[in-house]
Short mmCIF file of C-alpha atoms in Angstrom, two decimals:
data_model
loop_
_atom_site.label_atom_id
_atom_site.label_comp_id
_atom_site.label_asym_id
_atom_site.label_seq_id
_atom_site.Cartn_x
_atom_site.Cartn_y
_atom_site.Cartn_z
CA UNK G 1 0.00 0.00 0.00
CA UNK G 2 1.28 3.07 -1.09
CA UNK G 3 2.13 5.34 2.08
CA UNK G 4 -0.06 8.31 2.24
CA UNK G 5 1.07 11.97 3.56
CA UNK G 6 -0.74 14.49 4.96
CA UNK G 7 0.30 17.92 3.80
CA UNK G 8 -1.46 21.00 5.81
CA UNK G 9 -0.60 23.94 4.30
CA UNK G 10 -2.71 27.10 2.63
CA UNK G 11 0.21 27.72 -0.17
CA UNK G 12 -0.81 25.49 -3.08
CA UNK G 13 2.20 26.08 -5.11
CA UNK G 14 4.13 24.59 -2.21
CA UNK G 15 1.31 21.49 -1.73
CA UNK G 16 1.81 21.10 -5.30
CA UNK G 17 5.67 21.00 -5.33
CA UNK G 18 5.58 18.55 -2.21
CA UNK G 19 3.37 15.96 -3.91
CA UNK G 20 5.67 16.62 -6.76
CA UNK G 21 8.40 15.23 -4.62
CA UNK G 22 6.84 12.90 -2.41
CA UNK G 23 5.12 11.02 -5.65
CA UNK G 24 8.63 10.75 -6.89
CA UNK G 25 9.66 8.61 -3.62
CA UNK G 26 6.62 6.26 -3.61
CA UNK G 27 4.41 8.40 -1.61
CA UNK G 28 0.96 9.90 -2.16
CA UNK G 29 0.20 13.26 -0.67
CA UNK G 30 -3.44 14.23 0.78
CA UNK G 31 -4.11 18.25 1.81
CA UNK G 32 -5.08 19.39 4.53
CA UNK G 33 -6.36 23.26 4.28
CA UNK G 34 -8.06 24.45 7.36
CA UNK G 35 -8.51 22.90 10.92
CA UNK G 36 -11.34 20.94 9.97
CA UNK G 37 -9.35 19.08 7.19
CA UNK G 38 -6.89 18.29 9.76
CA UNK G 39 -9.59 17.28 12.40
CA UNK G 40 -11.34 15.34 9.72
CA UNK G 41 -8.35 13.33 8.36
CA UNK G 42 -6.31 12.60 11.55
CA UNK G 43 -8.61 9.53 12.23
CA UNK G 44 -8.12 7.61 8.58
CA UNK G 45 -6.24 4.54 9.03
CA UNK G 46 -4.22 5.22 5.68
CA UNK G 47 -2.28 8.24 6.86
CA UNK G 48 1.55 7.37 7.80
CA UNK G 49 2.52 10.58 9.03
CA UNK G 50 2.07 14.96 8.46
CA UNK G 51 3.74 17.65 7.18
CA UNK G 52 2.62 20.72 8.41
CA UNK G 53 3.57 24.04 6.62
CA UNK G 54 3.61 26.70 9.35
CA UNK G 55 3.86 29.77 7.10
CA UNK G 56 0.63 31.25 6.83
CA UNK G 57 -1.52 29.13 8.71
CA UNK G 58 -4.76 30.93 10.13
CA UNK G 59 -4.62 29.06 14.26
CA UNK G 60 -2.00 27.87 16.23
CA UNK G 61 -0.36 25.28 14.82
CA UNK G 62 0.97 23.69 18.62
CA UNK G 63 -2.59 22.28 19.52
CA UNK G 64 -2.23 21.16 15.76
CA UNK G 65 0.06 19.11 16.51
CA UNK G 66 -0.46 17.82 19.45
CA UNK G 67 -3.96 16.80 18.11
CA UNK G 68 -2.02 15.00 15.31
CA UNK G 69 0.34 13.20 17.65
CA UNK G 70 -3.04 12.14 19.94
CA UNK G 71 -3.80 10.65 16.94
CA UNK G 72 -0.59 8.16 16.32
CA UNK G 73 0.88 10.24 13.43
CA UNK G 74 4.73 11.45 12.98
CA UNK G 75 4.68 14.91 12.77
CA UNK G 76 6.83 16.95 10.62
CA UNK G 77 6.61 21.16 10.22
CA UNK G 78 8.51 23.41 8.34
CA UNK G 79 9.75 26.53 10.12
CA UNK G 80 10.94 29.77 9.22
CA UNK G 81 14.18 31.05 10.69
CA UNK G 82 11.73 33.79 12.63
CA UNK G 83 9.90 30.84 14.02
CA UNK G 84 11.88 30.07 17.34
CA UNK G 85 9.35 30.57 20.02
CA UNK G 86 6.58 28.51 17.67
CA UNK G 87 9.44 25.79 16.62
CA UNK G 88 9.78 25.55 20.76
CA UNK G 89 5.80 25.27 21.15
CA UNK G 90 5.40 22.55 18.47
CA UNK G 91 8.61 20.49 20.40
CA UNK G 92 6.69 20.41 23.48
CA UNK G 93 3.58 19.85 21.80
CA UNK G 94 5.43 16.32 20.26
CA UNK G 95 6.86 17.30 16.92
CA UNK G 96 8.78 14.82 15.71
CA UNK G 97 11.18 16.65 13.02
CA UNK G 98 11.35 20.73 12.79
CA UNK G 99 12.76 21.35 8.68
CA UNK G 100 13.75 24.80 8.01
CA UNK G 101 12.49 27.12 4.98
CA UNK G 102 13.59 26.97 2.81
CA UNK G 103 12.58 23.74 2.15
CA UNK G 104 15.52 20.86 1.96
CA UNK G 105 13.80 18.01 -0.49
CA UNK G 106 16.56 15.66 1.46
CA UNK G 107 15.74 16.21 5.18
CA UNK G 108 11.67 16.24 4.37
CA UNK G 109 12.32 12.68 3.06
CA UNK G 110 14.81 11.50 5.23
CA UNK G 111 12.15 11.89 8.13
CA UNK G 112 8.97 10.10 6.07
CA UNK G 113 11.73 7.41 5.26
CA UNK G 114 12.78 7.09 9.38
CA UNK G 115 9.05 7.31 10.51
CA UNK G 116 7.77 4.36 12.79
CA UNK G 117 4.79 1.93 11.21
CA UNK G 118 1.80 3.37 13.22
CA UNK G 119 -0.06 1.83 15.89
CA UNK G 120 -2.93 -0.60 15.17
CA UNK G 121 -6.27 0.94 14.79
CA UNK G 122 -7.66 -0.59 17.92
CA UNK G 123 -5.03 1.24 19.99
CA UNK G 124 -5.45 5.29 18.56
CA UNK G 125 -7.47 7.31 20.44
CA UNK G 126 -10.16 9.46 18.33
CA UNK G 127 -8.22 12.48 17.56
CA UNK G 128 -7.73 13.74 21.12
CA UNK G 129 -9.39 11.42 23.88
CA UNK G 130 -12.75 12.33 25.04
CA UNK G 131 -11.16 12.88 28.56
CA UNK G 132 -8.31 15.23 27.76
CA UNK G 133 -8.36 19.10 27.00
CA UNK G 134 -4.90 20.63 25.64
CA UNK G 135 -3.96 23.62 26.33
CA UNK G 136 -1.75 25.59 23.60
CA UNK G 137 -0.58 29.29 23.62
CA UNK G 138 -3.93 31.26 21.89
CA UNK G 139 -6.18 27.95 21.98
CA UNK G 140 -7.27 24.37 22.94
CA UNK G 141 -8.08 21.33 21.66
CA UNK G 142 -10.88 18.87 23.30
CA UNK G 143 -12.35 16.24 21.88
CA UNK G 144 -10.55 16.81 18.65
CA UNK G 145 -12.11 19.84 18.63
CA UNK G 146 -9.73 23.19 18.43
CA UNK G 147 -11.21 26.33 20.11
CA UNK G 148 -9.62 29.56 19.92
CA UNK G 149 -9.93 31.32 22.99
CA UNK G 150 -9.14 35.12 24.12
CA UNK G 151 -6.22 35.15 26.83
CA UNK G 152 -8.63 35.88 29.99
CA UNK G 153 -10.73 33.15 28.81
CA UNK G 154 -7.97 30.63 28.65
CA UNK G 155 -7.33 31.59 32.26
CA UNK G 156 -10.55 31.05 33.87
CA UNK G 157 -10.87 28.19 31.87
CA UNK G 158 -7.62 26.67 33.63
CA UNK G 159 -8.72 28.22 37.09
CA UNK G 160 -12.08 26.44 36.63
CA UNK G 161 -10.12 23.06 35.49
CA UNK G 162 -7.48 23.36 38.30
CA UNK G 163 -10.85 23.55 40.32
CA UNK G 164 -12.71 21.13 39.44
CA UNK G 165 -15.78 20.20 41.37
CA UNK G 166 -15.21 22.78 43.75
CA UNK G 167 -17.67 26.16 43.49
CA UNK G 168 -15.54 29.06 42.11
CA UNK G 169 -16.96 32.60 43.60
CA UNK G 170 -16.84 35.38 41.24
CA UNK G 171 -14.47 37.48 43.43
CA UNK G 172 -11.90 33.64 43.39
CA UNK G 173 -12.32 34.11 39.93
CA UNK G 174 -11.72 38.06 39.42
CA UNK G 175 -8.67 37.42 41.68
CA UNK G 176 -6.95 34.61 40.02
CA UNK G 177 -7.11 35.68 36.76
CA UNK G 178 -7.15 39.49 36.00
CA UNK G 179 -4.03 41.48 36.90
CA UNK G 180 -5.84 44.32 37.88
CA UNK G 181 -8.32 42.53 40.28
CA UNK G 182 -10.07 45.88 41.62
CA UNK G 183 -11.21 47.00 38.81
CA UNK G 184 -13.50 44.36 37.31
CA UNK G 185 -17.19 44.03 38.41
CA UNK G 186 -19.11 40.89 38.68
CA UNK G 187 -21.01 41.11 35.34
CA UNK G 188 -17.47 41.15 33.50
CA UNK G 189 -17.17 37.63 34.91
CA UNK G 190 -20.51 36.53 33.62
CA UNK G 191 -19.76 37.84 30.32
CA UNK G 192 -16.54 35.69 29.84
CA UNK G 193 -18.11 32.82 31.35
CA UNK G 194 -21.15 32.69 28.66
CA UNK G 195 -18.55 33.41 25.78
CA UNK G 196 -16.93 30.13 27.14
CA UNK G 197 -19.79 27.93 27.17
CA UNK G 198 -20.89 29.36 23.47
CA UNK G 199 -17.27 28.05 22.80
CA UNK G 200 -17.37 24.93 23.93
CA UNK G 201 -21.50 24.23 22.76
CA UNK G 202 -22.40 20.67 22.21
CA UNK G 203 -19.25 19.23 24.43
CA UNK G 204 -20.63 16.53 26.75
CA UNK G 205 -17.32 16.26 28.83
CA UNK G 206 -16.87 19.58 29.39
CA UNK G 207 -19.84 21.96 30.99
CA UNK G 208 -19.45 25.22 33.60
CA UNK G 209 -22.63 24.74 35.56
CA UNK G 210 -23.77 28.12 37.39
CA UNK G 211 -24.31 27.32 41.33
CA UNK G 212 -26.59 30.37 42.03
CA UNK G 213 -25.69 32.72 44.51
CA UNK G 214 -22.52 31.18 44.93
CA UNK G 215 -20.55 31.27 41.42
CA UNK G 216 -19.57 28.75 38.92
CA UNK G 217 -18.57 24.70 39.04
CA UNK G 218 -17.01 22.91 35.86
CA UNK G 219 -18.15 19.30 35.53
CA UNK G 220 -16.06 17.60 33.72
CA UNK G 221 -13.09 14.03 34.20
CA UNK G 222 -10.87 15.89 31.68
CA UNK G 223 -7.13 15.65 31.94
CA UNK G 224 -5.45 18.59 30.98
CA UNK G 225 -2.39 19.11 29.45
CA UNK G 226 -0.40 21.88 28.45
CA UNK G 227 2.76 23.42 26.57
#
């Protein structure tokens, strides 16, 4: 069976150079264009292993990665020379090979021609597992789904996780997570909080239940993970 590569990148003169390439070494390349492409793909049982073209790409490419890696895959990027703090993100996300633009043919193959036979289909998890939330610099992945998430909202979030099961007052929460603690009223908290559960709609392992007159629970057996 002829190994199959997926290539996430927006630049289709560079997707169509790489399956250029990669046809000419016995593989077949697949693109990825978007988040959902990735999502969508990371579960087929014919993929061997990722490229992913960091230039350009519209969401953090760390939970990206770390989705991909949830998922079994060998994950290769390629990094600009003014990518240092995102080539250290990806590393502790999992990434398996980091190939500097511009783009060396040799070392892109040498890594699909090193990469490990994947684990058996009974063994992968679905994307990310059901019980585990990652946490990456602007967003998050659970349940293989990746949520973009404004930097206060990330912090409650992680407050609330950190928390879990306990009852979170308003004036826990304003003190934890803004810097400026004394001025931000009450409502601002309810605000944020409703903005997170329109985020994470339709998520059955994951809800912030509101314990009136008190503040805010999350119920949830998520694992959380970060980098």
């Amino acid at each position: 069976m002829t190994p199959v590569i997926l290539v996430c990148s927006q630049d289709a003169e560079l997707y169509l150079l790489l399956a250029h390439i990669l046809r000419s070494e016995g593989f077949e390349a697949r693109l990825a264009a978007s988040d959902d492409d990735v999502v969508d793909a990371c579960t087929s049982t014919e993929l061997s292993a990722v490229v992913l073209d960091c230039a350009g790409w519209p969401s953090d490419v760390a939970p990206l990665c770390a989705l991909l890696k949830g998922s079994g895959l060998s994950v290769g990027a390629l990094i600009g020379e003014d990518m240092r703090t995102q080539h250290l993100q990806l590393i502790k996300a999992g990434l398996d090979e980091g190939i500097t633009r511009p783009l060396s043919p040799a070392k892109l193959l040498a890594f699909l021609h090193d990469i490990s036979p994947r684990p058996a289909v009974s063994t992968l998890p679905n994307c990310a597992s059901a019980a585990e939330i990652v946490f990456g610099p602007h967003a998050v992945v659970v349940s293989g789904k990746i949520v973009a998430l404004a930097p206060i909202e990330m912090r409650i979030l992680k407050f609330l996780i950190e928390r879990q099961g306990q009852i979170s007052t308003r004036k826990q929460l304003i003190e934890a997570v803004w810097p400026v603690p004394h001025a931000v009223e009450s409502r601002t908290v309810d605000v944020h909080i409703g903005r997170l559960r329109k985020a994470f709609a339709g998520l059955r392992n994951l809800r912030i239940r509101t314990v009136y007159g008190a503040g805010y629970a999350l119920d949830t057996t998520i694992n959380l993970r970060m980098f």
